[in-house]
Amino acid sequence: MKTTRTATLAIFALLLTACASQAPDPEDDLGLFWVKNAAEYGAVTRQVYGTATRALPRFIDDTSWTALPGQTGAEKLPAAVILDIDETVINNVDFQISFERPFDNYKLDYWDREHTAQPVPGVVEFVKAARAAGVQIFFLTNRPCEQYEGESEACPQKQTVIEGLQEIGISTEPEFVSLADEQPDWKREKLVRRQLIGESHRVIMVIGDDLGDFIPCARKKVYAPCTEAGTRASRDAAVRKYAEYWGNGWYILPNPMHGSWSSVQ
Ligand SMILES: [Mg+2]
């Protein structure tokens, strides 16, 4: 691919090239090494998506079921699944190995414009099965909308994401993809967007790689309606509180490379 390369992105290309030696050696980073090289990684992700696929009929048929705690009156709404994107649908391990630290959203967007997206093993088959069963798929990512200098488009990252999905064989329409900051109240706290989807659909499954994909207030940074930062203790307590959902409507994929877990105290 891809679309227009801006002057801003060209500068990032030069920086990436110039600083490539600063990228970590994956053999020095067990998380990167495991995702990149371990057959076990693909076994786990296929286990997650296989489990979710086999549960589809049960959750579709049981109209009293919802994977959104607190969702009520959804019996007659169409069924939907919420999927995160990065490390849930698209496997970014090659970017994670290559980019110059620290992370910046521009670097990921630039990488995606220049490289073909890679799927998390098992996701393409899952989405195909869910859609064949009549389930709507919503993609909910915390990649933020950021206007590039010299470009008029308010959210060029959205097209990058949709094209990445297309590259792995999952086509979708913009209305089913939401990015952080796409609307004024769509912050990195995903609760607001999950609840919005819950107004029109019965959410039968949530799939992600970060606790924040499932549980509100899991992050170090506080966004409304949260009033306190997520901590190791609060995150552990939340995992226990919602124990009945894991593997039963909530399906979490391994991500030892990055996530909200890495910054909480
Ligand atoms: Mg993710």
Short mmCIF file of C-alpha atoms and ligand atoms in Angstrom, two decimals:
data_model
loop_
_atom_site.label_atom_id
_atom_site.label_comp_id
_atom_site.label_asym_id
_atom_site.label_seq_id
_atom_site.Cartn_x
_atom_site.Cartn_y
_atom_site.Cartn_z
CA MET A 1 0.00 0.00 0.00
CA LYS A 2 -0.52 2.95 0.55
CA THR A 3 -1.92 6.40 0.34
CA THR A 4 -0.29 9.79 0.35
CA ARG A 5 3.01 10.17 2.07
CA THR A 6 3.22 13.53 3.72
CA ALA A 7 6.26 15.54 4.55
CA THR A 8 5.64 14.76 8.19
CA LEU A 9 5.66 11.06 7.55
CA ALA A 10 8.74 11.29 5.37
CA ILE A 11 10.57 12.84 8.30
CA PHE A 12 9.52 9.92 10.44
CA ALA A 13 10.82 7.56 7.78
CA LEU A 14 14.21 9.19 7.98
CA LEU A 15 14.15 9.05 11.76
CA LEU A 16 13.20 5.40 11.74
CA THR A 17 16.00 4.59 9.33
CA ALA A 18 18.57 6.67 11.15
CA CYS A 19 17.69 5.21 14.51
CA ALA A 20 17.04 1.62 13.54
CA SER A 21 20.01 0.53 15.60
CA GLN A 22 18.18 1.75 18.70
CA ALA A 23 15.38 -0.76 18.24
CA PRO A 24 15.60 -3.65 20.68
CA ASP A 25 16.97 -7.02 19.76
CA PRO A 26 13.93 -9.30 20.17
CA GLU A 27 16.14 -11.91 21.74
CA ASP A 28 16.79 -9.43 24.56
CA ASP A 29 13.08 -8.86 25.10
CA LEU A 30 11.25 -12.04 26.00
CA GLY A 31 7.83 -10.55 25.23
CA LEU A 32 8.79 -9.59 21.69
CA PHE A 33 10.72 -12.81 21.20
CA TRP A 34 7.76 -14.93 22.28
CA VAL A 35 5.17 -13.23 20.07
CA LYS A 36 7.53 -13.22 17.09
CA ASN A 37 8.94 -16.74 17.33
CA ALA A 38 6.96 -18.99 19.66
CA ALA A 39 4.54 -21.44 18.07
CA GLU A 40 2.85 -21.30 21.47
CA TYR A 41 1.71 -17.74 20.72
CA GLY A 42 -0.34 -18.86 17.74
CA ALA A 43 -1.60 -21.85 19.71
CA VAL A 44 -2.92 -19.55 22.43
CA THR A 45 -4.58 -17.10 20.04
CA ARG A 46 -6.19 -19.94 18.10
CA GLN A 47 -7.34 -21.42 21.40
CA VAL A 48 -8.99 -18.11 22.30
CA TYR A 49 -10.69 -17.64 18.95
CA GLY A 50 -11.66 -21.31 18.70
CA THR A 51 -13.30 -21.13 22.11
CA ALA A 52 -15.16 -17.97 21.11
CA THR A 53 -16.27 -19.48 17.79
CA ARG A 54 -17.71 -22.56 19.47
CA ALA A 55 -19.63 -20.35 21.92
CA LEU A 56 -21.32 -18.29 19.21
CA PRO A 57 -24.49 -20.41 18.83
CA ARG A 58 -25.10 -20.48 22.59
CA PHE A 59 -24.85 -16.73 23.02
CA ILE A 60 -26.81 -15.98 19.87
CA ASP A 61 -29.67 -18.23 20.92
CA ASP A 62 -29.81 -17.07 24.55
CA THR A 63 -31.33 -13.64 24.09
CA SER A 64 -31.08 -12.98 27.83
CA TRP A 65 -27.28 -13.12 27.54
CA THR A 66 -25.10 -10.03 27.32
CA ALA A 67 -21.36 -9.64 27.78
CA LEU A 68 -21.79 -6.03 28.89
CA PRO A 69 -22.29 -5.88 32.66
CA GLY A 70 -25.34 -3.77 33.35
CA GLN A 71 -26.82 -4.00 29.86
CA THR A 72 -30.59 -4.52 30.18
CA GLY A 73 -33.52 -4.75 27.80
CA ALA A 74 -31.34 -6.08 25.00
CA GLU A 75 -33.31 -9.25 24.26
CA LYS A 76 -34.65 -8.01 20.94
CA LEU A 77 -31.55 -6.17 19.78
CA PRO A 78 -29.30 -7.66 17.08
CA ALA A 79 -26.25 -9.55 18.34
CA ALA A 80 -22.82 -7.96 18.14
CA VAL A 81 -19.21 -8.67 19.09
CA ILE A 82 -16.77 -5.94 20.13
CA LEU A 83 -13.19 -6.48 19.01
CA ASP A 84 -10.18 -4.41 19.91
CA ILE A 85 -7.74 -4.09 16.99
CA ASP A 86 -4.04 -3.96 17.94
CA GLU A 87 -2.74 -7.33 19.18
CA THR A 88 -6.32 -8.59 19.04
CA VAL A 89 -6.98 -8.49 15.28
CA ILE A 90 -3.77 -7.05 13.83
CA ASN A 91 -0.44 -8.46 15.02
CA ASN A 92 2.04 -5.58 15.31
CA VAL A 93 5.04 -7.55 16.50
CA ASP A 94 7.20 -6.55 13.52
CA PHE A 95 6.53 -2.89 14.28
CA GLN A 96 7.21 -3.46 17.95
CA ILE A 97 10.58 -4.96 17.09
CA SER A 98 11.52 -2.19 14.68
CA PHE A 99 10.41 1.19 15.97
CA GLU A 100 12.68 3.60 17.73
CA ARG A 101 11.68 4.06 21.36
CA PRO A 102 9.72 5.84 22.75
CA PHE A 103 6.42 4.91 21.14
CA ASP A 104 4.54 7.56 19.22
CA ASN A 105 1.24 7.14 17.42
CA TYR A 106 2.71 8.67 14.27
CA LYS A 107 5.28 5.89 14.10
CA LEU A 108 2.66 3.14 14.13
CA ASP A 109 0.50 4.92 11.56
CA TYR A 110 3.49 5.45 9.29
CA TRP A 111 4.56 1.82 9.65
CA ASP A 112 1.08 0.64 8.73
CA ARG A 113 0.99 2.81 5.64
CA GLU A 114 4.21 1.22 4.45
CA HIS A 115 3.73 -2.44 5.45
CA THR A 116 1.13 -5.12 4.92
CA ALA A 117 -0.87 -5.86 8.06
CA GLN A 118 -0.57 -9.28 9.70
CA PRO A 119 -3.48 -11.00 11.48
CA VAL A 120 -3.52 -12.43 14.97
CA PRO A 121 -3.81 -16.17 14.25
CA GLY A 122 -7.43 -17.33 14.36
CA VAL A 123 -9.18 -13.97 14.11
CA VAL A 124 -10.03 -14.12 10.42
CA GLU A 125 -11.78 -17.47 10.85
CA PHE A 126 -13.64 -16.17 13.92
CA VAL A 127 -14.93 -13.05 12.17
CA LYS A 128 -16.03 -15.13 9.18
CA ALA A 129 -17.96 -17.51 11.47
CA ALA A 130 -19.56 -14.70 13.46
CA ARG A 131 -20.66 -12.86 10.37
CA ALA A 132 -22.02 -16.06 8.81
CA ALA A 133 -24.13 -16.44 11.96
CA GLY A 134 -25.49 -12.91 11.52
CA VAL A 135 -23.43 -11.19 14.21
CA GLN A 136 -22.33 -7.59 13.70
CA ILE A 137 -18.64 -6.92 14.35
CA PHE A 138 -17.58 -3.62 15.93
CA PHE A 139 -13.90 -2.65 16.01
CA LEU A 140 -13.04 -0.42 18.96
CA THR A 141 -9.45 0.81 19.06
CA ASN A 142 -7.56 3.30 21.16
CA ARG A 143 -5.50 4.45 18.23
CA PRO A 144 -6.26 8.17 18.34
CA CYS A 145 -7.45 10.48 15.59
CA GLU A 146 -4.75 13.10 15.00
CA GLN A 147 -4.75 15.49 12.09
CA TYR A 148 -1.44 15.59 10.22
CA GLU A 149 0.14 18.93 9.46
CA GLY A 150 -0.62 19.81 5.86
CA GLU A 151 -3.54 17.38 5.59
CA SER A 152 -7.19 18.38 5.79
CA GLU A 153 -8.52 15.04 7.00
CA ALA A 154 -9.40 15.06 10.69
CA CYS A 155 -8.78 11.36 11.24
CA PRO A 156 -6.45 9.86 8.62
CA GLN A 157 -5.66 7.03 11.05
CA LYS A 158 -9.15 5.63 10.52
CA GLN A 159 -8.46 4.88 6.88
CA THR A 160 -5.13 3.31 7.84
CA VAL A 161 -6.93 1.00 10.24
CA ILE A 162 -9.66 0.06 7.75
CA GLU A 163 -7.04 -0.67 5.08
CA GLY A 164 -5.08 -2.81 7.54
CA LEU A 165 -8.19 -4.83 8.28
CA GLN A 166 -8.80 -5.20 4.56
CA GLU A 167 -5.25 -6.49 4.10
CA ILE A 168 -5.82 -9.36 6.52
CA GLY A 169 -9.09 -10.25 4.83
CA ILE A 170 -11.59 -8.47 7.08
CA SER A 171 -13.55 -5.80 5.25
CA THR A 172 -15.64 -3.35 7.20
CA GLU A 173 -17.33 0.02 6.94
CA PRO A 174 -16.29 3.18 8.82
CA GLU A 175 -19.44 3.15 10.96
CA PHE A 176 -18.24 -0.08 12.61
CA VAL A 177 -14.78 1.24 13.50
CA SER A 178 -14.25 3.73 16.32
CA LEU A 179 -11.00 5.43 17.27
CA ALA A 180 -10.10 7.38 20.38
CA ASP A 181 -10.85 11.10 20.03
CA GLU A 182 -13.03 10.48 16.99
CA GLN A 183 -15.80 12.14 18.99
CA PRO A 184 -15.22 14.57 21.87
CA ASP A 185 -16.23 12.03 24.55
CA TRP A 186 -14.50 9.02 22.95
CA LYS A 187 -11.38 8.94 25.07
CA ARG A 188 -9.05 6.05 25.80
CA GLU A 189 -11.49 4.88 28.46
CA LYS A 190 -13.50 2.53 26.25
CA LEU A 191 -16.52 2.22 28.55
CA VAL A 192 -18.31 5.10 26.82
CA ARG A 193 -18.02 3.47 23.40
CA ARG A 194 -18.97 0.02 24.67
CA GLN A 195 -22.12 1.48 26.22
CA LEU A 196 -22.95 3.30 22.99
CA ILE A 197 -22.79 0.02 21.05
CA GLY A 198 -24.96 -1.50 23.78
CA GLU A 199 -27.73 0.98 22.99
CA SER A 200 -28.30 -0.58 19.58
CA HIS A 201 -26.94 -4.12 19.93
CA ARG A 202 -26.88 -7.01 22.35
CA VAL A 203 -23.14 -7.44 22.89
CA ILE A 204 -22.60 -11.19 23.10
CA MET A 205 -18.79 -11.09 23.29
CA VAL A 206 -15.93 -8.72 24.00
CA ILE A 207 -12.46 -9.66 22.72
CA GLY A 208 -9.24 -7.79 23.47
CA ASP A 209 -5.69 -7.98 24.78
CA ASP A 210 -5.83 -5.29 27.48
CA LEU A 211 -7.86 -5.19 30.68
CA GLY A 212 -9.19 -1.83 29.51
CA ASP A 213 -10.88 -3.58 26.59
CA PHE A 214 -13.23 -5.17 29.13
CA ILE A 215 -13.18 -3.31 32.43
CA PRO A 216 -13.46 0.44 33.05
CA CYS A 217 -10.87 2.43 34.95
CA ALA A 218 -8.03 -0.05 34.36
CA ARG A 219 -5.56 2.58 33.19
CA LYS A 220 -3.08 4.80 34.95
CA LYS A 221 -4.50 7.89 33.28
CA VAL A 222 -7.97 8.85 34.47
CA TYR A 223 -10.70 9.58 31.94
CA ALA A 224 -14.41 10.20 32.64
CA PRO A 225 -16.41 8.56 34.07
CA CYS A 226 -13.49 7.15 36.07
CA THR A 227 -12.36 9.18 39.06
CA GLU A 228 -9.31 7.18 40.15
CA ALA A 229 -6.35 5.67 38.36
CA GLY A 230 -6.14 1.96 37.85
CA THR A 231 -3.61 0.29 40.12
CA ARG A 232 -2.21 -3.23 40.32
CA ALA A 233 -4.53 -3.87 43.25
CA SER A 234 -7.64 -2.43 41.59
CA ARG A 235 -6.93 -4.34 38.37
CA ASP A 236 -6.47 -7.63 40.22
CA ALA A 237 -9.70 -6.98 42.11
CA ALA A 238 -11.56 -6.26 38.86
CA VAL A 239 -10.31 -9.49 37.29
CA ARG A 240 -11.68 -11.38 40.30
CA LYS A 241 -14.94 -9.42 40.34
CA TYR A 242 -15.72 -10.39 36.76
CA ALA A 243 -14.31 -13.93 36.98
CA GLU A 244 -17.43 -15.49 35.48
CA TYR A 245 -16.87 -13.68 32.17
CA TRP A 246 -13.36 -14.90 31.31
CA GLY A 247 -13.67 -17.50 28.58
CA ASN A 248 -17.43 -17.00 28.82
CA GLY A 249 -18.26 -13.91 26.79
CA TRP A 250 -14.92 -12.21 27.42
CA TYR A 251 -11.89 -13.54 25.58
CA ILE A 252 -8.46 -12.07 26.27
CA LEU A 253 -5.41 -12.52 24.08
CA PRO A 254 -1.81 -12.48 25.33
CA ASN A 255 0.21 -9.29 24.89
CA PRO A 256 3.54 -9.32 26.71
CA MET A 257 4.81 -6.41 24.55
CA HIS A 258 2.81 -3.44 25.78
CA GLY A 259 -0.42 -2.46 27.50
CA SER A 260 -1.97 -0.61 30.39
CA TRP A 261 -0.44 -3.27 32.70
CA SER A 262 3.02 -1.87 32.03
CA SER A 263 2.41 1.59 33.53
CA VAL A 264 0.23 1.06 36.59
CA GLN A 265 1.67 1.16 40.08
MG MG B 1 -5.01 -3.96 21.81
#
